[in-house]
Tab-separated table of C-alpha atoms in Angstrom:
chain	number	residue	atom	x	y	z
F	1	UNK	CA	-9.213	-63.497	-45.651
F	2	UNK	CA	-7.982	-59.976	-45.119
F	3	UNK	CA	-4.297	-61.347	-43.252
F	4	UNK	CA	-4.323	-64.424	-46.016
F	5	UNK	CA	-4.508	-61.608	-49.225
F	6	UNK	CA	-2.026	-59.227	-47.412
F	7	UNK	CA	0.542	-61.948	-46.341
F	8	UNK	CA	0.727	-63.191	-49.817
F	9	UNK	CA	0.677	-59.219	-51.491
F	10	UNK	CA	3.224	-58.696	-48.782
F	11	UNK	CA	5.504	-61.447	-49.926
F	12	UNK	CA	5.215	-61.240	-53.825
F	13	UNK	CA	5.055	-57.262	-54.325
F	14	UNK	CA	6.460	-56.086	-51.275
F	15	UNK	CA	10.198	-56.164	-52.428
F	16	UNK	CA	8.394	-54.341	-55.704
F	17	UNK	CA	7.129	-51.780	-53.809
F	18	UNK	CA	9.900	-50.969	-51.493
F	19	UNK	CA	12.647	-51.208	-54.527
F	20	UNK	CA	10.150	-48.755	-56.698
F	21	UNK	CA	9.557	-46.041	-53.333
F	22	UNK	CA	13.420	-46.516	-52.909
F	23	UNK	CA	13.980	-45.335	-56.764
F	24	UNK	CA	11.276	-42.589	-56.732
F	25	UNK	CA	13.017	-41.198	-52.873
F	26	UNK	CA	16.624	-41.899	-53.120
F	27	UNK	CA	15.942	-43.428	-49.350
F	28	UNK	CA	16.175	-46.469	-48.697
F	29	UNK	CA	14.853	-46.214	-44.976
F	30	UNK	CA	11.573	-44.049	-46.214
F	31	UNK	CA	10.616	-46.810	-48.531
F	32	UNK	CA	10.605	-49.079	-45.519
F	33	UNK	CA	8.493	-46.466	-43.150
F	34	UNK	CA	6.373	-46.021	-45.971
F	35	UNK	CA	5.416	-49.380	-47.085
F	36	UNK	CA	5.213	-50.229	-43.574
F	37	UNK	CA	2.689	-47.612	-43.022
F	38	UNK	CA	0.618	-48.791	-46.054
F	39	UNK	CA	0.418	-52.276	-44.669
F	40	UNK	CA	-0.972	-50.902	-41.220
F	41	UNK	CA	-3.439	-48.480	-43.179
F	42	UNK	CA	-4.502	-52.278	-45.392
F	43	UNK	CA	-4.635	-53.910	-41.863
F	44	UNK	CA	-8.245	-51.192	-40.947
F	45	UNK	CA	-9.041	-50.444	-44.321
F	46	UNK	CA	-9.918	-53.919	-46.058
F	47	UNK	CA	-11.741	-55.610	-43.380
F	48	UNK	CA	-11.814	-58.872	-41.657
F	49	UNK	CA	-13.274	-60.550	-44.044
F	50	UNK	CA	-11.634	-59.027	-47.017
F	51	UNK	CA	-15.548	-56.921	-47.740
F	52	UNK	CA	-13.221	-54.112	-48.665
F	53	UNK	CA	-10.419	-55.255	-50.690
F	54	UNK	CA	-8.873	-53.467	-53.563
F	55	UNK	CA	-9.257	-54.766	-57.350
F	56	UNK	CA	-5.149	-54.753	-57.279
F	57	UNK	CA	-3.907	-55.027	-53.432
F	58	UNK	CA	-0.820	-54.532	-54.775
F	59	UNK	CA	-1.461	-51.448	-56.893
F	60	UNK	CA	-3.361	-50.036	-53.697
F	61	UNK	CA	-0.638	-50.308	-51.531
F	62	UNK	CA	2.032	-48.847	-53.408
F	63	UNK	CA	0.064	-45.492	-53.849
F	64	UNK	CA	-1.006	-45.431	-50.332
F	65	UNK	CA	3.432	-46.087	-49.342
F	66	UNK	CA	3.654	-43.253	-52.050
F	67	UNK	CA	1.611	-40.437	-50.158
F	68	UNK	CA	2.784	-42.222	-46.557
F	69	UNK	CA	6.215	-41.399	-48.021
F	70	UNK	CA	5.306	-37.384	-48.507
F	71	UNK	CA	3.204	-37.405	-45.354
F	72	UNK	CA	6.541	-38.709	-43.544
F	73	UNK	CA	8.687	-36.487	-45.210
F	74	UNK	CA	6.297	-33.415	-43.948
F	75	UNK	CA	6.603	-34.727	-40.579
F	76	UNK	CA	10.194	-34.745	-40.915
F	77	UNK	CA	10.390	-30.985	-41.956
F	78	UNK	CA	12.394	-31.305	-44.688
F	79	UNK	CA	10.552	-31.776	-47.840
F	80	UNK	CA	12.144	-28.766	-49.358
F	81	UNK	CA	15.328	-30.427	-49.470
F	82	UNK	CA	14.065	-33.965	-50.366
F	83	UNK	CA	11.617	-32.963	-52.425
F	84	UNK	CA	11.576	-36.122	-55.326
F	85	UNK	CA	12.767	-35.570	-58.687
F	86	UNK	CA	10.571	-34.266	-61.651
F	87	UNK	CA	9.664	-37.127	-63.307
F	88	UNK	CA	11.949	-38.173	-66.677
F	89	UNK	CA	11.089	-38.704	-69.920
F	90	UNK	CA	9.469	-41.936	-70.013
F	91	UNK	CA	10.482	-44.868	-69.193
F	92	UNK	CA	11.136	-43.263	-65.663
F	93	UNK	CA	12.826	-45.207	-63.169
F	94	UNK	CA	9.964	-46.641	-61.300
F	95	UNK	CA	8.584	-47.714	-64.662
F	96	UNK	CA	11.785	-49.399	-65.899
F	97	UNK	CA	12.082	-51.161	-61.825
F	98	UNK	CA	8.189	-51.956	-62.018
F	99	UNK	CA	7.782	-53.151	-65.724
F	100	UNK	CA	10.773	-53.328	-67.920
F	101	UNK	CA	11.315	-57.001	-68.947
F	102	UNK	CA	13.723	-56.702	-71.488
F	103	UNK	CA	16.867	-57.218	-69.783
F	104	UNK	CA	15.775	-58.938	-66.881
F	105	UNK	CA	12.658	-60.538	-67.437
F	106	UNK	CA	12.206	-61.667	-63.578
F	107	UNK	CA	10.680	-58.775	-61.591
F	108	UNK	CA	12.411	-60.102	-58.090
F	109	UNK	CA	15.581	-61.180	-59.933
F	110	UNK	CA	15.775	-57.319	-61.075
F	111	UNK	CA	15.290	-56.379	-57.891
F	112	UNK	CA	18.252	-58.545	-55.994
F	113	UNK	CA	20.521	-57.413	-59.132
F	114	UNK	CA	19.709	-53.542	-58.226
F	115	UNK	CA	20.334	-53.884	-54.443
F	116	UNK	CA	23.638	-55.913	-54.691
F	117	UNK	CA	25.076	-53.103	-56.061
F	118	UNK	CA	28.978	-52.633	-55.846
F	119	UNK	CA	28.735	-49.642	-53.570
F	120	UNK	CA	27.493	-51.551	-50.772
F	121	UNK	CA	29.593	-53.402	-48.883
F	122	UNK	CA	30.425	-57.108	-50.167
F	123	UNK	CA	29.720	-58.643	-46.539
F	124	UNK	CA	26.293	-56.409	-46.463
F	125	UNK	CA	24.779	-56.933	-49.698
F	126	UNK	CA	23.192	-60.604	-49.344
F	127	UNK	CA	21.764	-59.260	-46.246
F	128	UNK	CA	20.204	-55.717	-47.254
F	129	UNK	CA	18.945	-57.506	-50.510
F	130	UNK	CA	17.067	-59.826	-48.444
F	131	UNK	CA	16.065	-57.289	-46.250
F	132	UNK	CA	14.380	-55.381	-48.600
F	133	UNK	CA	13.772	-57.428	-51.635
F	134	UNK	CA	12.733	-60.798	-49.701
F	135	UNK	CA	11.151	-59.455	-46.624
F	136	UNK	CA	12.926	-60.846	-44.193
F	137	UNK	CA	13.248	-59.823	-40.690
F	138	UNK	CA	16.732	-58.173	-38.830
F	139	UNK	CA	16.415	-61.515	-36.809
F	140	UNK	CA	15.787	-63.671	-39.664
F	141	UNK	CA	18.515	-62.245	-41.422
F	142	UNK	CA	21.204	-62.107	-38.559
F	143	UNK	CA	20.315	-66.077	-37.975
F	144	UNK	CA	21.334	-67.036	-41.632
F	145	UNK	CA	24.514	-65.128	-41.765
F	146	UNK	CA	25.420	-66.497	-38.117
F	147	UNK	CA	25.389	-63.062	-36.344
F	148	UNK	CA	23.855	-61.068	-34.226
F	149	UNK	CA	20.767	-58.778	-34.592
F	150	UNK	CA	22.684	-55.365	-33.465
F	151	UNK	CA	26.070	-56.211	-35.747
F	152	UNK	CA	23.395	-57.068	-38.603
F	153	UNK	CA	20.996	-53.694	-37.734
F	154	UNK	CA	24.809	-51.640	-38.231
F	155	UNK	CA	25.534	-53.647	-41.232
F	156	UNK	CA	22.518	-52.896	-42.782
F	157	UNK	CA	22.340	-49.047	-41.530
F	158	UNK	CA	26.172	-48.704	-43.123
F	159	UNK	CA	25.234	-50.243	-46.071
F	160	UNK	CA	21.831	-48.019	-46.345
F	161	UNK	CA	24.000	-45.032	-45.785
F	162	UNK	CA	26.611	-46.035	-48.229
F	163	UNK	CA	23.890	-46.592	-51.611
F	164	UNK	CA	22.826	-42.892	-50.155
F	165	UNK	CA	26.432	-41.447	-50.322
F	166	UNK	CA	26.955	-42.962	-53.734
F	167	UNK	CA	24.360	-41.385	-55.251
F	168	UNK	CA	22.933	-45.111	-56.596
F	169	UNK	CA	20.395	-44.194	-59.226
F	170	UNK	CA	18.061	-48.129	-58.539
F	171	UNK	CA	18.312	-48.280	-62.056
F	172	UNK	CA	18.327	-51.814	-63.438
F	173	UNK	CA	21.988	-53.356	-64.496
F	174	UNK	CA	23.039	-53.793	-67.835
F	175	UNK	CA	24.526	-57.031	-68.639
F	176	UNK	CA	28.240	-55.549	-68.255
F	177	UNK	CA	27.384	-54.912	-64.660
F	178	UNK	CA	25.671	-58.717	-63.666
F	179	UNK	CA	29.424	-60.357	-62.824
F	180	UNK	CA	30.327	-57.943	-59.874
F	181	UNK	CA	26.918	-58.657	-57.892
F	182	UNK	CA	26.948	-62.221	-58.915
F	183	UNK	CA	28.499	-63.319	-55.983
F	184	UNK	CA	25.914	-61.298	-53.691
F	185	UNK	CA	23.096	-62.456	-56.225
F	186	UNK	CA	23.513	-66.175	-55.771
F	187	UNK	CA	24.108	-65.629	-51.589
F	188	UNK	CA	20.756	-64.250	-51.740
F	189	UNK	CA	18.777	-66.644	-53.872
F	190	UNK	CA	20.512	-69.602	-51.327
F	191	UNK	CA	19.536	-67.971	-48.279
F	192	UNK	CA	15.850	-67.470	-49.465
F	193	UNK	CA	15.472	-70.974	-50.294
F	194	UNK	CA	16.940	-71.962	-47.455
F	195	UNK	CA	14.449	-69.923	-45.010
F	196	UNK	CA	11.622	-72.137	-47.568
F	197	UNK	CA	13.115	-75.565	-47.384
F	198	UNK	CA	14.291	-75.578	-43.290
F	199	UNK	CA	10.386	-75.686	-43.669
F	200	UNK	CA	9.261	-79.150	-44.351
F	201	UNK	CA	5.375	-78.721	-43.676
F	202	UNK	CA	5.654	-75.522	-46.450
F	203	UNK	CA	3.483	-73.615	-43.803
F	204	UNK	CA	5.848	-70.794	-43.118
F	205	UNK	CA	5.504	-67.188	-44.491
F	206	UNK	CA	8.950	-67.761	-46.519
F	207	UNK	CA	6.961	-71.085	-48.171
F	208	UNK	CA	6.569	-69.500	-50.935
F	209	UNK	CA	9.796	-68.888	-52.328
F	210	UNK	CA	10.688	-72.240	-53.072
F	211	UNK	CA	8.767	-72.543	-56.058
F	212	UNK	CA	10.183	-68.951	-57.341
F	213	UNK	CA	13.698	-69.839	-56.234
F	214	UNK	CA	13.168	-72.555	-59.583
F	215	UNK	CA	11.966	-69.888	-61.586
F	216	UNK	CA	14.309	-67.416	-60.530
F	217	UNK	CA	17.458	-69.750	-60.994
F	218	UNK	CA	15.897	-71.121	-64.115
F	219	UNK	CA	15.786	-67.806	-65.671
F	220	UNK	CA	19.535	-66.732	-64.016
F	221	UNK	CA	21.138	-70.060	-66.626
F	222	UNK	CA	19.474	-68.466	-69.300
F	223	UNK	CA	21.069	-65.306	-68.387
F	224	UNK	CA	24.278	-66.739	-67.485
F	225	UNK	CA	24.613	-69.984	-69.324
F	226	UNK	CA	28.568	-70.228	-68.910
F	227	UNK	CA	28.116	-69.417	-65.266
F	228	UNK	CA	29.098	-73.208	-63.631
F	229	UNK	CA	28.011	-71.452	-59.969
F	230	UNK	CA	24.843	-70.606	-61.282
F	231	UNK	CA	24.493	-73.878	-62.661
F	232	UNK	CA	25.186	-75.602	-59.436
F	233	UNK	CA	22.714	-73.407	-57.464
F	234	UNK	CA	19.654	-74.201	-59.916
F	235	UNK	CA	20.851	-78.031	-60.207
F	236	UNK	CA	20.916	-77.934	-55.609
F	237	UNK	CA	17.564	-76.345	-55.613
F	238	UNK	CA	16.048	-78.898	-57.726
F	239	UNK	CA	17.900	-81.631	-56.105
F	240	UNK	CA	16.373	-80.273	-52.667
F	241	UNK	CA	13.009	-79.961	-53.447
F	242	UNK	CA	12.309	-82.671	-55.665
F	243	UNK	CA	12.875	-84.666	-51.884
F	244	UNK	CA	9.997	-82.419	-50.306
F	245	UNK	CA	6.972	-85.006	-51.108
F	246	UNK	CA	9.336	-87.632	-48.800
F	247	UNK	CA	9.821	-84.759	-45.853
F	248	UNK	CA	6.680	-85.243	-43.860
F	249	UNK	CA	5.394	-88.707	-42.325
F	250	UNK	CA	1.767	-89.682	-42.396
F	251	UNK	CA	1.911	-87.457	-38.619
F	252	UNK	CA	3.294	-84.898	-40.399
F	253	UNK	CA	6.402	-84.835	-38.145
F	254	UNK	CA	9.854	-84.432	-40.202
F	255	UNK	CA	11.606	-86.962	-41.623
F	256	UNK	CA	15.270	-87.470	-41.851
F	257	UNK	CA	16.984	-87.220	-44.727
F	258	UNK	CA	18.365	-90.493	-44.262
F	259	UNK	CA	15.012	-91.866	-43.579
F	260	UNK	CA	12.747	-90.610	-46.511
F	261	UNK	CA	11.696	-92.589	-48.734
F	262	UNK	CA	13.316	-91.975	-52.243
F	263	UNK	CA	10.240	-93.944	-53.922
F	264	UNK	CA	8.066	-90.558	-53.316
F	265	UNK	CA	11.043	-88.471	-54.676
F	266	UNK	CA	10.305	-86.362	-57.909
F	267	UNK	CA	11.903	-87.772	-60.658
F	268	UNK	CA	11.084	-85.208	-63.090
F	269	UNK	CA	13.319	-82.401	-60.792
F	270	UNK	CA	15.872	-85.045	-59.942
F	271	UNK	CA	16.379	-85.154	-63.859
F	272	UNK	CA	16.237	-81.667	-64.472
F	273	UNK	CA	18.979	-81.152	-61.698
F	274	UNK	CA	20.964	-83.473	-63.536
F	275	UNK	CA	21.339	-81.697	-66.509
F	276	UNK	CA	22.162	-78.731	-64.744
F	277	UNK	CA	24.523	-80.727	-63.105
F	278	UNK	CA	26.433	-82.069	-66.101
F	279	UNK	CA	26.365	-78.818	-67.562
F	280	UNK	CA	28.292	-77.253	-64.332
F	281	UNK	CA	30.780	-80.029	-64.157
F	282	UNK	CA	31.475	-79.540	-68.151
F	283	UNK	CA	32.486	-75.821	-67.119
F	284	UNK	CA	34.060	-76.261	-63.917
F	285	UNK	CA	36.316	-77.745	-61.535
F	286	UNK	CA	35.046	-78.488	-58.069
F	287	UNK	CA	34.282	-75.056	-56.391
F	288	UNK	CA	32.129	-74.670	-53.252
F	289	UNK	CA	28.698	-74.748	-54.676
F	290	UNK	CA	30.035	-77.396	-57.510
F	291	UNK	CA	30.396	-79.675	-54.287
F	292	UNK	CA	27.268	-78.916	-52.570
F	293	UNK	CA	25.833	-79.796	-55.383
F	294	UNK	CA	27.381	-83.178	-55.833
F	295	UNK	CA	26.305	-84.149	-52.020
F	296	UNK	CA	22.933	-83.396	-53.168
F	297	UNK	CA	22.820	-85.293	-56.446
F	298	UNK	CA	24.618	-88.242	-54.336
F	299	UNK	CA	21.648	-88.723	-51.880
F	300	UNK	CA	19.041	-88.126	-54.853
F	301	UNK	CA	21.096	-91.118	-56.238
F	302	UNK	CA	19.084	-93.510	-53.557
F	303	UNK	CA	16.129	-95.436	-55.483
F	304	UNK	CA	14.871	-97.354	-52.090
F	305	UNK	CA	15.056	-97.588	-48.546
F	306	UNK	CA	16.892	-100.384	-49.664
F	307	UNK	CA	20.062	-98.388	-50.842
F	308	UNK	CA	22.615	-97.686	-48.150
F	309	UNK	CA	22.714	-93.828	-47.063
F	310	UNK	CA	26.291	-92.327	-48.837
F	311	UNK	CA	27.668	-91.026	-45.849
F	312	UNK	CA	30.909	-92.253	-47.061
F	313	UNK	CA	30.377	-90.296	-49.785
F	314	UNK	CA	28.619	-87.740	-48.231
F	315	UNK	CA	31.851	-86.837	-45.715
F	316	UNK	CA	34.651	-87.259	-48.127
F	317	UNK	CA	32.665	-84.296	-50.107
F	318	UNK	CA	32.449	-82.399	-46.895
F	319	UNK	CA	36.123	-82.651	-46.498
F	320	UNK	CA	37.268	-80.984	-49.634
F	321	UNK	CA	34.519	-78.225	-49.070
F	322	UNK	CA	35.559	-77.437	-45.906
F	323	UNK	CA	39.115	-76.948	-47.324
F	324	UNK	CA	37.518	-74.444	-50.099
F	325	UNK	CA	34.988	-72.877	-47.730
F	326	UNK	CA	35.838	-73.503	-44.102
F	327	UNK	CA	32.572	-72.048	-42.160
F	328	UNK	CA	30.392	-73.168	-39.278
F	329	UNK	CA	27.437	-74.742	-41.641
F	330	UNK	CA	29.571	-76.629	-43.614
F	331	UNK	CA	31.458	-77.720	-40.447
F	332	UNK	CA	28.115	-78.518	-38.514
F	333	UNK	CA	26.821	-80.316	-41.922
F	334	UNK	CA	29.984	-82.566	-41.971
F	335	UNK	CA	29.655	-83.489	-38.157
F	336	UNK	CA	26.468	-85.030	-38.929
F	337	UNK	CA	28.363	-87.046	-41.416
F	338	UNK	CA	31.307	-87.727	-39.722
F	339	UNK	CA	29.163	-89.612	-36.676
F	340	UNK	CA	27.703	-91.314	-39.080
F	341	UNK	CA	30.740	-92.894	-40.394
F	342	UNK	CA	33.051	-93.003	-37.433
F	343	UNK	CA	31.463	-92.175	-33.963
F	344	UNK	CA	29.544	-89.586	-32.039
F	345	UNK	CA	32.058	-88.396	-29.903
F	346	UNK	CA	34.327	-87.394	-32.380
F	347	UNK	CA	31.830	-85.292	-34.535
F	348	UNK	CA	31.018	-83.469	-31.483
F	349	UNK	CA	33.998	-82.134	-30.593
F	350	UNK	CA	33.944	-81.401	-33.962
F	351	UNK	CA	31.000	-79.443	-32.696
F	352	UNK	CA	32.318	-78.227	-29.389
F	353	UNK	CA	35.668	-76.627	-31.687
F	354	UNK	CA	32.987	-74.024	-33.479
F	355	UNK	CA	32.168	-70.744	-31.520
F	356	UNK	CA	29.131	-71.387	-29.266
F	357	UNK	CA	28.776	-68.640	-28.791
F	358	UNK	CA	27.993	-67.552	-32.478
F	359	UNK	CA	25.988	-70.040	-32.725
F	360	UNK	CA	24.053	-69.666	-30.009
F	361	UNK	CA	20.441	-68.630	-32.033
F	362	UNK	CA	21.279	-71.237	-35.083
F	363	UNK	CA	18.799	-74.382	-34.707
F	364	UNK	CA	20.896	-76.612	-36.529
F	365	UNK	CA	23.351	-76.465	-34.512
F	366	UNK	CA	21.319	-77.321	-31.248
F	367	UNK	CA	19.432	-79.846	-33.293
F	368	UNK	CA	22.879	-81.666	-34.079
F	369	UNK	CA	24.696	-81.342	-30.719
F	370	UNK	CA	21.292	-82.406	-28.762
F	371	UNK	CA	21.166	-85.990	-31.203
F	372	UNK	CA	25.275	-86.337	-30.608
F	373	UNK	CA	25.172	-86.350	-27.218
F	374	UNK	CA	22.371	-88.800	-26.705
F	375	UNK	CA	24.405	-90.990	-28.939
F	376	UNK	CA	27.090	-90.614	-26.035
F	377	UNK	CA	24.150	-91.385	-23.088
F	378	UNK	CA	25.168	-87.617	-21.914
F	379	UNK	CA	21.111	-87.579	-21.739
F	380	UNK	CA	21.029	-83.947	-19.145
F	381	UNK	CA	23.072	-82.123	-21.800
F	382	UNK	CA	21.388	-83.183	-24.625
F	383	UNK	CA	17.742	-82.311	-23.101
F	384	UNK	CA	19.052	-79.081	-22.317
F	385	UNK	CA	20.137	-78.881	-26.193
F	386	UNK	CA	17.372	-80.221	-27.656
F	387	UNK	CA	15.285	-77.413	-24.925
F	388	UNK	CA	17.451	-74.457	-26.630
F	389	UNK	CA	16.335	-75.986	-30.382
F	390	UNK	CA	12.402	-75.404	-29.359
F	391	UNK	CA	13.579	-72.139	-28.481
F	392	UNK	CA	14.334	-71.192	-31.290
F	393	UNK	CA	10.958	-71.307	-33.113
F	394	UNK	CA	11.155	-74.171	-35.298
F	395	UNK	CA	8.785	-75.064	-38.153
F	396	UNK	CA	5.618	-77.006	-37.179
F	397	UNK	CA	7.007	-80.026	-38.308
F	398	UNK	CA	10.545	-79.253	-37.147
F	399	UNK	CA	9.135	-78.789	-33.681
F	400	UNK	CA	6.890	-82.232	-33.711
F	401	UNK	CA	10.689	-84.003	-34.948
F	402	UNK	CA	12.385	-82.678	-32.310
F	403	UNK	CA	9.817	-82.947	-29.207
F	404	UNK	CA	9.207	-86.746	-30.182
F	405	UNK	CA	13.239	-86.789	-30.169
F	406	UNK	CA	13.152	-85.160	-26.813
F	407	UNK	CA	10.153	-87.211	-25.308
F	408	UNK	CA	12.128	-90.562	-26.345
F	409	UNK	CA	15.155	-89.575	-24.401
F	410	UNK	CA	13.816	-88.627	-21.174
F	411	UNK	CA	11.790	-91.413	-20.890
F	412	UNK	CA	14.776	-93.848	-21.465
């Protein structure tokens, strides 16, 4: 009980409490030691079986993170020159990042707006917000931006140093501010989800925040209803998880998208992610997300099994995006569609063209390569492939996908 209460306090205050120590110290790195420490201290304190849990777990460990925070800034000698700032006239700081809700009424949304700040670094913010606001690991984070953990680590020290330098205040943006971190904003809210849906079981840590990626891009169009990005990014999510009830067989291996049975798809989100998507398309001309939303409203366009897949479709989409936003996903993504509509051996050298090397911890990529060259009888290499994938700690149901894959191969 004790793990299950602090796993879930962990995930849906722990960006709270970092952003709020962050605000009070001016440093970022302290709020990490600190809330770090408070989590160990919650690890002995409440118990296995939860006997001693707080009345507010999350209210306990942000005052336990606070004194950490002055016990580690006695340790480091230098308290005198650190010491925090006598508190302002209310609202303070902490209070406006903790409980204001009159400009942004989403406390995590707040939270991603105050860490994308201009100061940082535009390749750097995505990944520090996520960092800090989303929990994510270094390794989790290095994987979704396709590089590695020590270029990442620097990224994320630079970009620590920088909000330091600048003398950022953590105050939450007024509106006039929203249009410079939008780009960093909506990078972050897609890379959350994504760590949720490459989940199909929804037994991950990072489960969670597919349900409050709806809410949070709900309440973003409402903030930003002229915004046709924005738009598209609520109107993908919707289209991606109204397909989650179709993800799992009766095994509870992973299905295919190809292979899912649209009958089981919501209808209710597949409608709502309509009218996001007419209301994107009525603003704006195809743009990156604008087409990666249209691949996902064309396969939520299958009623049956019975309905042909739109790969057509599917990789005449992928080749305009690729033309707007040439980078290894969307090139790995359109592979998949290309052998689909032409042949195997020409999506992977499609494949073979990216950087392996780059891509040598993304799953996907293993995942694709191992299936492409089985299609080619190149059965050795694609074991080996498919070996690499496992290694990479797939979801449970990822894993049972591609081990029955695997075990089909080497027995043919």
């Amino acid at each position: 009980m004790r793990t299950a209460v602090l796993d879930e306090t962990f995930r849906a205050a722990g960006g709270r409490i970092r952003a709020a120590l962050a605000a009070r110290y001016r440093d970022l790195d302290l709020a990490e030691e600190a809330f770090a420490e408070s989590c160990l201290k919650a690890v002995k304190v409440w118990g296995e079986e939860g006997q001693n849990l707080p009345r507010d777990p999350a209210a306990w460990l942000y005052r336990v993170a606070e004194r950490a925070a002055l016990d580690i800034l006695r340790r480091r000698r230098t308290r005198a020159d650190n010491r925090p700032d006598e508190p302002d006239p209310e609202p303070t700081v902490e209070d406006r990042l903790t409980s204001d809700d009159a400009v942004i009424p989403d406390e995590r949304l707040k939270l991603i707006f105050v860490c994308c700040h201009p100061a940082v670094a535009a390749d750097s913010r995505a990944a520090l917000t996520l960092k800090m606001v989303c929990g994510l690991s270094t390794e989790e984070v290095a994987r979704a931006f396709l590089v590695s953990e020590t270029t990442l680590a620097q990224r994320l020290v630079r970009a620590k140093r920088k909000i330091a330098e600048a003398g950022v205040s953590f105050e939450v943006p007024g509106p006039e501010h929203w249009a410079e971190r939008l780009a960093a904003v909506l990078s972050t809210l897609e890379v959350a989800y994504a760590k949720a849906h490459e989940d199909a079981a929804g037994s991950s840590r990072h489960a969670g925040f597919a349900s409050e990626m709806l809410e949070v891009t709900a309440l973003l169009t409402e903030m930003l209803p002229q915004e046709a990005e924005v738009l598209a990014l609520a109107a993908t999510i919707r289209f991606a998880e109204a397909r989650r009830p179709a993800r799992l067989d009766a095994e509870g291996v992973m299905v295919p998208l190809a292979e899912q049975d649209p009958a089981l798809w919501s209808r209710p989100l597949i409608e709502e992610a309509r009218r996001y998507c007419g209301r994107a398309l009525g603003i704006s001309g195809p743009g990156p997300r604008i087409l990666q939303m249209m691949i996902h409203a064309l396969w939520c366009g299958r009623k049956s099994l019975a309905d042909p897949p739109p790969w057509k479709a599917v990789l005449a989409a992928y080749d305009i995006l690729v033309e707007l936003r040439d980078d290894a996903i969307i090139r790995i993504n359109r592979a998949v569609a290309l052998a689909e509509v032409k042949d195997a051996e020409e999506a992977l050298a499609e494949l073979d063209g990216l950087d392996a090397d780059a891509l040598s911890e993304f799953l996907p990529f293993h995942a694709a390569r191992a299936d492409l060259l089985a299609r080619q009888g190149r059965v050795a290499e694609a074991l080996q492939a498919y070996d690499r994938a496992l290694v990479l700690s797939p979801g449970e149901a990822e894993r049972r996908f591609l081990e029955r894959r695997r075990e089909v191969l080497a027995a043919s």
